[in-house]
Short mmCIF file of the C-alpha atoms (twelve columns), coordinates in Angstrom:
data_MODEL
# 
_entry.id   MODEL 
# 
loop_
_atom_site.group_PDB 
_atom_site.id 
_atom_site.type_symbol 
_atom_site.label_atom_id 
_atom_site.label_alt_id 
_atom_site.label_comp_id 
_atom_site.label_asym_id 
_atom_site.label_seq_id 
_atom_site.Cartn_x 
_atom_site.Cartn_y 
_atom_site.Cartn_z 
_atom_site.pdbx_PDB_model_num 
ATOM 1   C CA . MET A 1   -9.780  -66.148 36.488  1 
ATOM 2   C CA . ALA A 2   -10.306 -62.048 36.707  1 
ATOM 3   C CA . SER A 3   -7.804  -61.649 33.787  1 
ATOM 4   C CA . ALA A 4   -10.349 -63.511 31.159  1 
ATOM 5   C CA . PRO A 5   -12.985 -61.125 31.249  1 
ATOM 6   C CA . ALA A 6   -10.319 -58.424 30.631  1 
ATOM 7   C CA . ASP A 7   -7.733  -60.336 27.409  1 
ATOM 8   C CA . LEU A 8   -12.397 -61.016 26.056  1 
ATOM 9   C CA . LYS A 9   -12.772 -57.563 26.389  1 
ATOM 10  C CA . ARG A 10  -9.219  -56.454 24.557  1 
ATOM 11  C CA . ARG A 11  -9.503  -59.110 21.562  1 
ATOM 12  C CA . ASN A 12  -13.471 -57.589 21.177  1 
ATOM 13  C CA . ARG A 13  -12.252 -54.349 20.916  1 
ATOM 14  C CA . ARG A 14  -9.508  -55.691 18.516  1 
ATOM 15  C CA . VAL A 15  -11.718 -57.152 16.705  1 
ATOM 16  C CA . SER A 16  -14.316 -54.063 16.209  1 
ATOM 17  C CA . ALA A 17  -11.280 -52.206 15.747  1 
ATOM 18  C CA . TYR A 18  -9.895  -54.484 12.242  1 
ATOM 19  C CA . ALA A 19  -14.347 -54.291 11.881  1 
ATOM 20  C CA . ILE A 20  -14.703 -50.622 11.756  1 
ATOM 21  C CA . ALA A 21  -11.268 -50.213 8.993   1 
ATOM 22  C CA . GLY A 22  -12.487 -52.830 7.239   1 
ATOM 23  C CA . ALA A 23  -15.282 -50.596 6.414   1 
ATOM 24  C CA . LEU A 24  -13.692 -47.267 6.697   1 
ATOM 25  C CA . PHE A 25  -11.424 -49.124 3.813   1 
ATOM 26  C CA . MET A 26  -14.539 -50.271 1.760   1 
ATOM 27  C CA . LEU A 27  -15.862 -46.743 2.113   1 
ATOM 28  C CA . ALA A 28  -13.083 -45.203 0.555   1 
ATOM 29  C CA . LEU A 29  -12.805 -47.645 -1.689  1 
ATOM 30  C CA . GLY A 30  -15.724 -47.283 -3.073  1 
ATOM 31  C CA . PHE A 31  -15.175 -43.508 -3.729  1 
ATOM 32  C CA . ALA A 32  -11.593 -43.935 -5.710  1 
ATOM 33  C CA . ALA A 33  -13.438 -46.937 -7.357  1 
ATOM 34  C CA . VAL A 34  -14.595 -44.616 -10.502 1 
ATOM 35  C CA . PRO A 35  -11.288 -42.874 -10.982 1 
ATOM 36  C CA . LEU A 36  -8.590  -45.631 -11.185 1 
ATOM 37  C CA . TYR A 37  -11.337 -47.507 -13.276 1 
ATOM 38  C CA . ARG A 38  -11.482 -44.273 -15.550 1 
ATOM 39  C CA . MET A 39  -7.366  -43.993 -15.097 1 
ATOM 40  C CA . PHE A 40  -6.695  -47.244 -15.635 1 
ATOM 41  C CA . CYS A 41  -9.019  -47.221 -18.663 1 
ATOM 42  C CA . GLN A 42  -7.229  -44.267 -20.003 1 
ATOM 43  C CA . VAL A 43  -3.849  -45.594 -19.205 1 
ATOM 44  C CA . THR A 44  -4.599  -48.909 -20.785 1 
ATOM 45  C CA . GLY A 45  -7.738  -48.143 -23.796 1 
ATOM 46  C CA . PHE A 46  -9.528  -50.165 -21.878 1 
ATOM 47  C CA . GLN A 47  -12.790 -50.306 -23.343 1 
ATOM 48  C CA . GLY A 48  -11.775 -48.379 -26.554 1 
ATOM 49  C CA . THR A 49  -11.457 -45.508 -24.256 1 
ATOM 50  C CA . THR A 50  -8.970  -43.134 -25.985 1 
ATOM 51  C CA . GLN A 51  -6.041  -41.207 -25.096 1 
ATOM 52  C CA . ARG A 52  -5.379  -37.623 -24.701 1 
ATOM 53  C CA . ALA A 53  -2.456  -35.591 -26.367 1 
ATOM 54  C CA . THR A 54  -0.824  -32.589 -26.707 1 
ATOM 55  C CA . ALA A 55  0.439   -31.240 -29.547 1 
ATOM 56  C CA . GLU A 56  4.450   -31.553 -28.453 1 
ATOM 57  C CA . GLN A 57  3.719   -34.582 -27.789 1 
ATOM 58  C CA . ALA A 58  1.573   -35.546 -31.116 1 
ATOM 59  C CA . ALA A 59  4.861   -33.617 -32.605 1 
ATOM 60  C CA . GLY A 60  6.953   -36.155 -31.870 1 
ATOM 61  C CA . ILE A 61  5.149   -38.939 -33.971 1 
ATOM 62  C CA . LYS A 62  6.387   -39.765 -37.522 1 
ATOM 63  C CA . VAL A 63  3.943   -39.804 -39.935 1 
ATOM 64  C CA . SER A 64  3.735   -43.661 -41.413 1 
ATOM 65  C CA . PRO A 65  2.424   -44.551 -45.244 1 
ATOM 66  C CA . VAL A 66  0.362   -46.979 -43.805 1 
ATOM 67  C CA . THR A 67  -3.253  -45.445 -43.518 1 
ATOM 68  C CA . ILE A 68  -6.389  -46.647 -41.581 1 
ATOM 69  C CA . SER A 69  -9.630  -45.799 -42.050 1 
ATOM 70  C CA . VAL A 70  -11.226 -43.753 -39.370 1 
ATOM 71  C CA . ARG A 71  -15.745 -43.636 -38.928 1 
ATOM 72  C CA . PHE A 72  -17.707 -41.029 -37.137 1 
ATOM 73  C CA . ASP A 73  -20.680 -41.744 -35.328 1 
ATOM 74  C CA . GLY A 74  -22.897 -39.334 -33.661 1 
ATOM 75  C CA . ASN A 75  -25.623 -40.070 -30.845 1 
ATOM 76  C CA . VAL A 76  -27.784 -38.063 -28.214 1 
ATOM 77  C CA . ASP A 77  -29.689 -39.265 -24.820 1 
ATOM 78  C CA . ARG A 78  -32.977 -39.261 -26.313 1 
ATOM 79  C CA . ASP A 79  -33.841 -37.101 -23.707 1 
ATOM 80  C CA . LEU A 80  -31.779 -34.210 -24.872 1 
ATOM 81  C CA . PRO A 81  -33.292 -32.157 -27.660 1 
ATOM 82  C CA . TRP A 82  -29.957 -31.884 -29.886 1 
ATOM 83  C CA . ALA A 83  -29.531 -32.799 -33.528 1 
ATOM 84  C CA . PHE A 84  -26.029 -34.536 -34.084 1 
ATOM 85  C CA . ALA A 85  -23.898 -35.790 -36.711 1 
ATOM 86  C CA . PRO A 86  -20.191 -35.498 -38.329 1 
ATOM 87  C CA . VAL A 87  -19.845 -33.545 -40.835 1 
ATOM 88  C CA . GLN A 88  -17.491 -36.636 -42.399 1 
ATOM 89  C CA . VAL A 89  -18.875 -39.951 -42.084 1 
ATOM 90  C CA . THR A 90  -15.648 -41.521 -42.463 1 
ATOM 91  C CA . GLN A 91  -11.572 -40.059 -43.581 1 
ATOM 92  C CA . THR A 92  -8.723  -42.570 -44.349 1 
ATOM 93  C CA . VAL A 93  -5.237  -41.553 -42.610 1 
ATOM 94  C CA . HIS A 94  -2.617  -42.107 -42.034 1 
ATOM 95  C CA . LEU A 95  -1.266  -43.006 -39.265 1 
ATOM 96  C CA . GLY A 96  0.504   -41.077 -36.783 1 
ATOM 97  C CA . ALA A 97  -0.692  -37.605 -38.757 1 
ATOM 98  C CA . ARG A 98  -2.734  -35.191 -37.322 1 
ATOM 99  C CA . THR A 99  -6.371  -34.982 -38.595 1 
ATOM 100 C CA . LEU A 100 -8.984  -32.838 -37.846 1 
ATOM 101 C CA . ALA A 101 -12.826 -33.901 -37.996 1 
ATOM 102 C CA . VAL A 102 -15.892 -31.386 -37.178 1 
ATOM 103 C CA . TYR A 103 -19.343 -32.238 -35.944 1 
ATOM 104 C CA . THR A 104 -22.412 -30.822 -35.832 1 
ATOM 105 C CA . ALA A 105 -24.703 -29.596 -33.245 1 
ATOM 106 C CA . LYS A 106 -28.251 -27.826 -32.701 1 
ATOM 107 C CA . ASN A 107 -30.300 -26.799 -29.997 1 
ATOM 108 C CA . LEU A 108 -34.269 -27.985 -31.518 1 
ATOM 109 C CA . SER A 109 -35.625 -26.307 -28.638 1 
ATOM 110 C CA . GLU A 110 -36.529 -23.042 -27.070 1 
ATOM 111 C CA . ARG A 111 -33.732 -23.323 -24.033 1 
ATOM 112 C CA . ALA A 112 -30.490 -23.085 -23.486 1 
ATOM 113 C CA . ILE A 113 -28.955 -26.780 -22.770 1 
ATOM 114 C CA . VAL A 114 -25.849 -27.494 -21.390 1 
ATOM 115 C CA . GLY A 115 -25.013 -30.999 -23.216 1 
ATOM 116 C CA . ARG A 116 -21.777 -33.441 -21.987 1 
ATOM 117 C CA . ALA A 117 -20.451 -35.835 -24.650 1 
ATOM 118 C CA . SER A 118 -19.257 -39.257 -23.532 1 
ATOM 119 C CA . PHE A 119 -16.885 -41.656 -26.073 1 
ATOM 120 C CA . ASN A 120 -15.597 -44.586 -26.910 1 
ATOM 121 C CA . VAL A 121 -13.414 -45.632 -29.546 1 
ATOM 122 C CA . SER A 122 -13.982 -49.577 -31.165 1 
ATOM 123 C CA . PRO A 123 -12.854 -51.723 -31.872 1 
ATOM 124 C CA . ASP A 124 -11.213 -51.705 -28.088 1 
ATOM 125 C CA . ASP A 125 -7.849  -53.004 -28.696 1 
ATOM 126 C CA . ALA A 126 -7.436  -49.564 -30.925 1 
ATOM 127 C CA . GLY A 127 -8.519  -47.704 -27.383 1 
ATOM 128 C CA . LYS A 128 -4.984  -47.008 -26.597 1 
ATOM 129 C CA . TYR A 129 -3.310  -46.424 -30.212 1 
ATOM 130 C CA . PHE A 130 -6.141  -43.427 -30.398 1 
ATOM 131 C CA . SER A 131 -5.169  -40.327 -29.804 1 
ATOM 132 C CA . LYS A 132 -7.210  -36.470 -29.681 1 
ATOM 133 C CA . ILE A 133 -5.381  -33.630 -29.273 1 
ATOM 134 C CA . GLN A 134 -8.408  -31.153 -29.502 1 
ATOM 135 C CA . CYS A 135 -11.675 -32.352 -29.104 1 
ATOM 136 C CA . PHE A 136 -15.309 -30.541 -27.329 1 
ATOM 137 C CA . CYS A 137 -15.660 -33.272 -25.057 1 
ATOM 138 C CA . PHE A 138 -13.444 -32.625 -23.162 1 
ATOM 139 C CA . THR A 139 -15.826 -29.579 -22.267 1 
ATOM 140 C CA . GLU A 140 -19.121 -28.787 -21.087 1 
ATOM 141 C CA . GLN A 141 -21.100 -27.750 -24.021 1 
ATOM 142 C CA . THR A 142 -23.798 -24.932 -24.069 1 
ATOM 143 C CA . LEU A 143 -26.165 -24.519 -26.483 1 
ATOM 144 C CA . GLN A 144 -28.327 -21.735 -26.955 1 
ATOM 145 C CA . PRO A 145 -32.276 -22.837 -28.098 1 
ATOM 146 C CA . GLY A 146 -32.004 -22.558 -32.477 1 
ATOM 147 C CA . GLU A 147 -27.801 -22.381 -31.639 1 
ATOM 148 C CA . GLU A 148 -26.127 -24.462 -34.572 1 
ATOM 149 C CA . VAL A 149 -22.583 -24.784 -33.912 1 
ATOM 150 C CA . ARG A 150 -19.186 -26.939 -35.511 1 
ATOM 151 C CA . MET A 151 -17.555 -29.406 -33.359 1 
ATOM 152 C CA . PRO A 152 -13.823 -30.323 -34.135 1 
ATOM 153 C CA . VAL A 153 -11.683 -33.273 -33.088 1 
ATOM 154 C CA . THR A 154 -8.269  -33.338 -33.272 1 
ATOM 155 C CA . TYR A 155 -6.537  -36.654 -33.823 1 
ATOM 156 C CA . TYR A 156 -4.197  -39.208 -34.340 1 
ATOM 157 C CA . VAL A 157 -3.669  -42.997 -34.912 1 
ATOM 158 C CA . ASP A 158 -0.444  -44.023 -33.607 1 
ATOM 159 C CA . PRO A 159 1.944   -46.086 -35.639 1 
ATOM 160 C CA . ALA A 160 2.523   -48.042 -32.676 1 
ATOM 161 C CA . ILE A 161 -1.197  -50.324 -33.184 1 
ATOM 162 C CA . LEU A 162 1.451   -51.683 -36.218 1 
ATOM 163 C CA . ASP A 163 3.681   -53.406 -33.430 1 
ATOM 164 C CA . ASP A 164 0.436   -55.023 -31.504 1 
ATOM 165 C CA . PRO A 165 -0.668  -58.071 -32.410 1 
ATOM 166 C CA . GLU A 166 -3.946  -58.013 -31.174 1 
ATOM 167 C CA . ALA A 167 -4.933  -54.823 -33.208 1 
ATOM 168 C CA . ARG A 168 -2.044  -54.198 -36.266 1 
ATOM 169 C CA . ASP A 169 -4.788  -56.101 -38.401 1 
ATOM 170 C CA . ILE A 170 -7.703  -53.552 -37.263 1 
ATOM 171 C CA . LYS A 171 -8.383  -51.948 -40.909 1 
ATOM 172 C CA . GLN A 172 -11.157 -49.633 -39.143 1 
ATOM 173 C CA . ILE A 173 -11.755 -47.408 -36.116 1 
ATOM 174 C CA . THR A 174 -14.825 -46.200 -35.233 1 
ATOM 175 C CA . LEU A 175 -14.947 -43.421 -33.084 1 
ATOM 176 C CA . SER A 176 -18.573 -43.020 -31.705 1 
ATOM 177 C CA . TYR A 177 -20.067 -40.155 -29.197 1 
ATOM 178 C CA . VAL A 178 -23.100 -40.127 -27.483 1 
ATOM 179 C CA . PHE A 179 -24.413 -36.052 -25.476 1 
ATOM 180 C CA . HIS A 180 -26.339 -35.862 -22.848 1 
ATOM 181 C CA . GLU A 181 -28.060 -33.313 -20.907 1 
ATOM 182 C CA . ASP A 182 -25.829 -31.982 -17.754 1 
ATOM 183 C CA . LYS A 183 -28.867 -30.923 -15.692 1 
ATOM 184 C CA . SER A 184 -26.460 -29.886 -12.841 1 
ATOM 185 C CA . ALA A 185 -24.798 -27.053 -14.897 1 
ATOM 186 C CA . VAL A 186 -26.148 -24.016 -15.293 1 
ATOM 187 C CA . PRO A 187 -26.288 -22.762 -18.894 1 
ATOM 188 C CA . ALA A 188 -24.008 -20.329 -20.065 1 
ATOM 189 C CA . LYS A 189 -25.252 -17.037 -21.490 1 
ATOM 190 C CA . ALA A 190 -25.107 -16.390 -25.489 1 
ATOM 191 C CA . GLY A 191 -21.849 -16.885 -27.017 1 
ATOM 192 C CA . LYS A 192 -20.374 -19.888 -28.995 1 
ATOM 193 C CA . PRO A 193 -19.366 -23.264 -26.489 1 
ATOM 194 C CA . ALA A 194 -16.079 -24.071 -25.853 1 
ATOM 195 C CA . SER A 195 -13.996 -26.332 -28.730 1 
# 
């Protein structure tokens, strides 16, 4: 009978080890969820996440005679004292053609502010075909008091959109940005923001 308590102790230790391992796994999964979700969205274009391309990748895309309308939208968080808007609200572009769009941003406050843009594309099915080569949204933007800047976006719409039954009938894509203040960042000294 002396072995029964020893077996019970061994089983309790095993159950405790499994419980601790499970808790550590869930904790690690919690930390990994955001980067994994972001990676999933970038690969699949899920929920309008755009793709990022290099100039070399863009050079390999064949330009199609088919055109699509791209609409630009610019917003700021209600706590951010900036004016932000596209210079041109719509562009008609050939699929595969590298195109430049420009936004303007102005700091309406009396202090330097660091902003960061979040973005998406709609309809969602177009996200995996909308590739940005250069974008102000890739970095923080510091605007000094009263400073106004032009912010370029170089992009293309992949002609592969025509092969996707879910996306081939899309006639207009909307690229939307929202600027938020990055309160954890230290504003850079006077100078132009990175583009």
